[in-house]
mmCIF file of C-alpha atoms in Angstrom:
data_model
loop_
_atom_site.group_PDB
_atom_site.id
_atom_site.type_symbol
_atom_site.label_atom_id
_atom_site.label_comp_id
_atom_site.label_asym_id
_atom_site.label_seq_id
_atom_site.Cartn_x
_atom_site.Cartn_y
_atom_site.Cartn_z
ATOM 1 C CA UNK A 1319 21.150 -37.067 -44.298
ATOM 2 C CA UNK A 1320 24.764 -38.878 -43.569
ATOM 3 C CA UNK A 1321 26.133 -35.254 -43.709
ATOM 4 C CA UNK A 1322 23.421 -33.993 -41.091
ATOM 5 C CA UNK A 1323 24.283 -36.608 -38.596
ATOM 6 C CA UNK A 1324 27.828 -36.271 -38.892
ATOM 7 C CA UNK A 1325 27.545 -32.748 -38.521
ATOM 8 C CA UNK A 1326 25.213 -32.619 -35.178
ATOM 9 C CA UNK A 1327 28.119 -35.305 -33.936
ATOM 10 C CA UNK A 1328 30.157 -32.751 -34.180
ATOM 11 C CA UNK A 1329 28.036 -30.489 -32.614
ATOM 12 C CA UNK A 1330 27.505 -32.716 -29.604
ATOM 13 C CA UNK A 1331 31.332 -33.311 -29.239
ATOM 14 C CA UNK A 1332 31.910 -29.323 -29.077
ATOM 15 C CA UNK A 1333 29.062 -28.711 -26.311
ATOM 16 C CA UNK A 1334 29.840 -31.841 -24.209
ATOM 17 C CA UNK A 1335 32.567 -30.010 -22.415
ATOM 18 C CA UNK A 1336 29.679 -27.532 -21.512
ATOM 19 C CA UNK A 1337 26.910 -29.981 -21.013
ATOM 20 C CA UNK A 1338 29.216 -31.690 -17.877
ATOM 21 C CA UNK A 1339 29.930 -28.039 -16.433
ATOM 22 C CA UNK A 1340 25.908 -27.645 -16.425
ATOM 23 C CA UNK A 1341 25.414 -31.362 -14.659
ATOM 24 C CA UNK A 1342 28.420 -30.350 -12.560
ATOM 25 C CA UNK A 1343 26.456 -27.266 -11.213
ATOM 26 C CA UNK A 1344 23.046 -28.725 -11.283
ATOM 27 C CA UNK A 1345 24.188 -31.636 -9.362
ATOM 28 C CA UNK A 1346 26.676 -29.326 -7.017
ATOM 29 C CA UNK A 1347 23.796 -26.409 -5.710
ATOM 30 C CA UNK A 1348 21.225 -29.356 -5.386
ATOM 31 C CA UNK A 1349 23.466 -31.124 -3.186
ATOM 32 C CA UNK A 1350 24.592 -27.950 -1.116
ATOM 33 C CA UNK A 1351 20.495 -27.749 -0.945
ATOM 34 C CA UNK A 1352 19.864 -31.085 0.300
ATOM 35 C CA UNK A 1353 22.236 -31.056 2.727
ATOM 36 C CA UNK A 1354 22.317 -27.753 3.479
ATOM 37 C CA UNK A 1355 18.779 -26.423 3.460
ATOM 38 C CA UNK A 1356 16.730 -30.071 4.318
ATOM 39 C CA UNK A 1357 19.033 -31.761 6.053
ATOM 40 C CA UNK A 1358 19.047 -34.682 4.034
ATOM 41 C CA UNK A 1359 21.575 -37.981 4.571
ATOM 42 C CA UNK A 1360 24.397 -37.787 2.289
ATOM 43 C CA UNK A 1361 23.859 -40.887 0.239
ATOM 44 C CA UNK A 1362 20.547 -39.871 -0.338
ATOM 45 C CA UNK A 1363 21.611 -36.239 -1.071
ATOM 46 C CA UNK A 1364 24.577 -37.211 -3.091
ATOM 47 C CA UNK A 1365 22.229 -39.760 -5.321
ATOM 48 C CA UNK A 1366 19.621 -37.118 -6.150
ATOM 49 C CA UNK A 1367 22.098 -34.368 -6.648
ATOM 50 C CA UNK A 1368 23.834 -36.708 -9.118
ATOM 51 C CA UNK A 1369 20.836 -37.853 -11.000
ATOM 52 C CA UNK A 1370 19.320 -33.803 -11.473
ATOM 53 C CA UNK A 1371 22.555 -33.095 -12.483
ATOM 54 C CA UNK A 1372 23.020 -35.971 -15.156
ATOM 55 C CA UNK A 1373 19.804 -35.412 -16.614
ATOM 56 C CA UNK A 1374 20.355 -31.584 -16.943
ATOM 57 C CA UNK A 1375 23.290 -32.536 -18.330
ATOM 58 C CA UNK A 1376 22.188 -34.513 -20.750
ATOM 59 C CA UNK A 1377 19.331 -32.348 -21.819
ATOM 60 C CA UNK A 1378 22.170 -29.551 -22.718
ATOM 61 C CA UNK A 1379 23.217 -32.142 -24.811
ATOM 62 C CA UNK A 1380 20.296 -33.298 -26.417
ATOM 63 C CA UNK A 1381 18.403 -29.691 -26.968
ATOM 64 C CA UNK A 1382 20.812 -27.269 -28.236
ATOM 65 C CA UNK A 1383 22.639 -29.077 -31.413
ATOM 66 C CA UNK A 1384 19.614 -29.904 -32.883
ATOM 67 C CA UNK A 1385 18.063 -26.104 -33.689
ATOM 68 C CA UNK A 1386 22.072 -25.520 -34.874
ATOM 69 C CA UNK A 1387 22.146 -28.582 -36.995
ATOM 70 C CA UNK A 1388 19.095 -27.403 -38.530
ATOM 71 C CA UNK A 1389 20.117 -24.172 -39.249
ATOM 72 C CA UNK A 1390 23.448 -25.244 -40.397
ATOM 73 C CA UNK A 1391 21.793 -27.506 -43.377
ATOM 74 C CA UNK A 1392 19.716 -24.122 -44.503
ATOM 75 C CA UNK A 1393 22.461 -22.248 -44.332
ATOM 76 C CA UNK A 1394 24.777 -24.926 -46.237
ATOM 77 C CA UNK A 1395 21.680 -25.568 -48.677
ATOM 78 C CA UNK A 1396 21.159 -21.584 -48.964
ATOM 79 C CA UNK A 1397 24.861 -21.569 -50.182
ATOM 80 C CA UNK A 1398 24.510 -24.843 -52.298
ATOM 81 C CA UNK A 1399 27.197 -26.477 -49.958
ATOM 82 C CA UNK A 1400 27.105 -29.600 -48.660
ATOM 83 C CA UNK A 1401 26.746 -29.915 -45.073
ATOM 84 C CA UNK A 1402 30.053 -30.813 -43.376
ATOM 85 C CA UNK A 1403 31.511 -31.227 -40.027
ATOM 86 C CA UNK A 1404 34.136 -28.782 -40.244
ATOM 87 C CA UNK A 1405 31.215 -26.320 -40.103
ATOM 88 C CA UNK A 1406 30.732 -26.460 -36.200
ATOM 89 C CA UNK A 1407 34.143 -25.137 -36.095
ATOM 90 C CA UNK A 1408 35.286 -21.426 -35.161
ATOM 91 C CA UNK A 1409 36.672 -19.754 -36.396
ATOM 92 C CA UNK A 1410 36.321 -20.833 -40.179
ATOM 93 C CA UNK A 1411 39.592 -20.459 -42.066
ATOM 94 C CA UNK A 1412 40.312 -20.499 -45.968
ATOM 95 C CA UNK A 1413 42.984 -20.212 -47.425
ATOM 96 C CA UNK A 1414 44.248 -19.107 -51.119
ATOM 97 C CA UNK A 1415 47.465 -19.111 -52.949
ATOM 98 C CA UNK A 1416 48.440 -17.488 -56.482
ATOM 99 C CA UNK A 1417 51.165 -16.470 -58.556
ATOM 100 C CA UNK A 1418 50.481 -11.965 -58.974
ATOM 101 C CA UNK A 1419 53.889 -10.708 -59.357
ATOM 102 C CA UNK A 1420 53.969 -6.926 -59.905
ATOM 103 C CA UNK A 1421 50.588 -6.482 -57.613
ATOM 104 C CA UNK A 1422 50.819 -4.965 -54.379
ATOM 105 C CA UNK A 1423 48.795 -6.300 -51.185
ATOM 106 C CA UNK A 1424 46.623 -3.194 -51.352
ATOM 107 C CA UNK A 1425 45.856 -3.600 -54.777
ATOM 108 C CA UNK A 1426 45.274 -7.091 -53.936
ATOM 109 C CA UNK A 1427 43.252 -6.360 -50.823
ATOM 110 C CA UNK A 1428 41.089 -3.989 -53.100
ATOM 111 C CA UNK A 1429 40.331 -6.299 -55.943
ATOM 112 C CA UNK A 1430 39.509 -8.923 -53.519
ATOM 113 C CA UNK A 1431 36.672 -6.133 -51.253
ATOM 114 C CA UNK A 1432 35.580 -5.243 -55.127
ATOM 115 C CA UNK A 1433 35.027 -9.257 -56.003
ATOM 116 C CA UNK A 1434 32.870 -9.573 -53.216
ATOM 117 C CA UNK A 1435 30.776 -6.698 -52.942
ATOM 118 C CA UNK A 1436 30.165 -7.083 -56.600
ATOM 119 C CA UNK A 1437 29.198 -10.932 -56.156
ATOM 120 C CA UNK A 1438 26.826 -9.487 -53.438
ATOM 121 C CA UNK A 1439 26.441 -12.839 -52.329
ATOM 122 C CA UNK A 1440 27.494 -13.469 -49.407
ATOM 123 C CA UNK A 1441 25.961 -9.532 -48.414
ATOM 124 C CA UNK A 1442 28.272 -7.398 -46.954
ATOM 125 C CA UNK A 1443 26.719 -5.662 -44.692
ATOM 126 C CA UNK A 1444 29.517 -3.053 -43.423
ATOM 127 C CA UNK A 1445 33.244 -2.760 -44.558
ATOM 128 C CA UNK A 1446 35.211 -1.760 -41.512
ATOM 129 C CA UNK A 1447 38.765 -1.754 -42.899
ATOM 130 C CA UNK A 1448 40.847 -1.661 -46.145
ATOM 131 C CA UNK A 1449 44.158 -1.461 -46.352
ATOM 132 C CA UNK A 1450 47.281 -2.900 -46.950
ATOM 133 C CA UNK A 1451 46.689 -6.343 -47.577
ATOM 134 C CA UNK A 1452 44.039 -6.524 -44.649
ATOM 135 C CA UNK A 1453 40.241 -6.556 -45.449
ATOM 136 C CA UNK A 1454 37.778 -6.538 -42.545
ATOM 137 C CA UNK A 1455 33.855 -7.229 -42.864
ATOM 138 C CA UNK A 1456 30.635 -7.810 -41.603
ATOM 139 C CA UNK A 1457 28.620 -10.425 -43.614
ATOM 140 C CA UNK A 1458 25.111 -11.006 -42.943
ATOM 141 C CA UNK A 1459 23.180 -14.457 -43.434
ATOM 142 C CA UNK A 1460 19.875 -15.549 -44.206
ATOM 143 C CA UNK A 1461 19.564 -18.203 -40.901
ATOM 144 C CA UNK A 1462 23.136 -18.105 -38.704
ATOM 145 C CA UNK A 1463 23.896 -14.592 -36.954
ATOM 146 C CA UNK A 1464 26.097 -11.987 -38.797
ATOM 147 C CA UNK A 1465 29.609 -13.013 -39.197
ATOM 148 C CA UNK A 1466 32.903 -10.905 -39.126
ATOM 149 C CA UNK A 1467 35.554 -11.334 -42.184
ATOM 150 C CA UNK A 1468 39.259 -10.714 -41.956
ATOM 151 C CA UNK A 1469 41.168 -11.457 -45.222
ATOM 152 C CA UNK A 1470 44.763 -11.057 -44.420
ATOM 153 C CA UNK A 1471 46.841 -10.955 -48.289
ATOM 154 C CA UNK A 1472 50.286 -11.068 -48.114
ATOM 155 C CA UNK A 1473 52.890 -10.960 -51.092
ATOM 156 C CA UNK A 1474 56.152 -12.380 -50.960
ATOM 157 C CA UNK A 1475 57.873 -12.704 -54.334
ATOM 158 C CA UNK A 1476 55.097 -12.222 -56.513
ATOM 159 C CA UNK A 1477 53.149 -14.382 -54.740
ATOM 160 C CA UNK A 1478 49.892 -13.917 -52.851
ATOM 161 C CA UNK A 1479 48.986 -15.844 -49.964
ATOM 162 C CA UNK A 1480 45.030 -14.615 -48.891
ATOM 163 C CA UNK A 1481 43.918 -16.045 -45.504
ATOM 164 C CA UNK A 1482 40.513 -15.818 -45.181
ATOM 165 C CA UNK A 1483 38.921 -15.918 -41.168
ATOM 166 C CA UNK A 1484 35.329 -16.155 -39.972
ATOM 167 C CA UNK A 1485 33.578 -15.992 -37.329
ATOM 168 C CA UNK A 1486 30.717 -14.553 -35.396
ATOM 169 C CA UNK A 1487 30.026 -11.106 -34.719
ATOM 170 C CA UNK A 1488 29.776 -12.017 -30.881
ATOM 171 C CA UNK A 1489 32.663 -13.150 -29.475
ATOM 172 C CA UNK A 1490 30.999 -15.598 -26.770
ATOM 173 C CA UNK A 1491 29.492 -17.924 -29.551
ATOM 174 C CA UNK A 1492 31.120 -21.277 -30.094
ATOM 175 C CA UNK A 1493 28.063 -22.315 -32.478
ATOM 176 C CA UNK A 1494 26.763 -20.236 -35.121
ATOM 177 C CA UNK A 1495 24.786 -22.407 -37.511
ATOM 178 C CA UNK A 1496 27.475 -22.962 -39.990
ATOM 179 C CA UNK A 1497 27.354 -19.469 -40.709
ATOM 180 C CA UNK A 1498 31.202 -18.522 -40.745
ATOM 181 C CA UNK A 1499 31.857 -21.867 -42.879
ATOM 182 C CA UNK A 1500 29.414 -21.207 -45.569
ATOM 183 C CA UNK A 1501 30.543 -17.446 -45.682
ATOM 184 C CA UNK A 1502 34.572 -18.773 -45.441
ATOM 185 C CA UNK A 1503 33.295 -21.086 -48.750
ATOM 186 C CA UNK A 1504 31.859 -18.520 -50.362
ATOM 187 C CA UNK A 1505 34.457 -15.510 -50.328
ATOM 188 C CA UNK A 1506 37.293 -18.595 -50.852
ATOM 189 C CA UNK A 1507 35.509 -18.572 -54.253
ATOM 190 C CA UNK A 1508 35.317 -14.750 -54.841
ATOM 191 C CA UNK A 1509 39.007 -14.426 -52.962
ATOM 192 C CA UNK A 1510 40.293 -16.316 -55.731
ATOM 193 C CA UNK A 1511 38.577 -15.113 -58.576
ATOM 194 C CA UNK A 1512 40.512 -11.314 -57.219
ATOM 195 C CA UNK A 1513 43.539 -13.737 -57.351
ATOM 196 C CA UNK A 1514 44.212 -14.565 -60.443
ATOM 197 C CA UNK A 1515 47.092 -16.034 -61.640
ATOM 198 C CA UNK A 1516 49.313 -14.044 -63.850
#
């Protein structure tokens, strides 16, 4: 439960910015309507514009982390990960190191696309690019929206340094239900596995 809360806080701190610009508008065309449109004194107009705007604001606030926060603790729960509030961050970003010497990034790169599709969880549902150290994905999830994968793999002296990026298939989201966390979590775990240390 502890998790939950601390989670929608974090929620609520990353939609505040957009809550204000919705009381700022709210409050700003009601005004222009009041004194524009009825006339109204300005105190009068200013007060009302500022109260429809705060509570507009505030409803933002109040309505949309909660149907994230709930679909962030299925999707953490789905994944057997506890809920965290790094997860209403994006884009998620892993990040694994290992000894390989005598591997190439494209062998690398390969192992790593073969780890995951084999694990089948999370489900890949399209591979867009492999090559050279660079795998690109689309990962689907049971509750969140789908979410894209890079997995960048560099080697430098025998070794491997895999950084592993998330985040939602739609590039205007700045919430996605915890989606690209739990996926980032996940493929850490298969990323290293293709890592191994030799």
């Amino acid at each position: 439960m502890r998790s939950t809360v601390m989670y929608w806080s974090a929620v609520v701190r990353r939609v505040a910015p957009a809550a204000g610009l919705v009381a700022l508008v709210v409050g700003g065309a009601m005004l222009a309507v009041l004194l524009v449109g009825d006339g109204a004194p300005v105190a009068s107009a200013l007060g009302q514009s500022t109260l429809a705007g705060l509570i507009c604001g505030v409803a933002f606030l109040l309505v949309v982390p909660v149907p994230d926060t709930v679909a962030a603790a299925r999707t953490a729960s789905h994944y057997g990960l506890p809920l965290e509030p790094a997860a209403a961050r994006l884009p998620a970003v892993r990040r694994v190191v290992a000894d390989t010497p005598g591997i190439t990034a494209f062998q690398l790169a390969d192992s790593a696309l073969h780890t995951i599709t084999k694990a089948q969880t999370p489900v890949v549902a399209e591979v867009l690019e492999l090559g050279h150290g660079k795998v690109s994905l689309i990962c689907g999830t049971p509750y969140g929206p789908q979410v894209q994968v890079s997995i960048d793999i560099a080697v430098t002296d025998g070794r491997a340094v895999a950084v592993i990026t998330c985040r939602p298939t739609t590039s205007w989201k700045r919430l996605d239900g915890g989606a690209s966390w739990a996926i980032a979590g996940a493929l850490e775990h298969h990323v290293r596995a293709a890592l191994p240390e030799r």
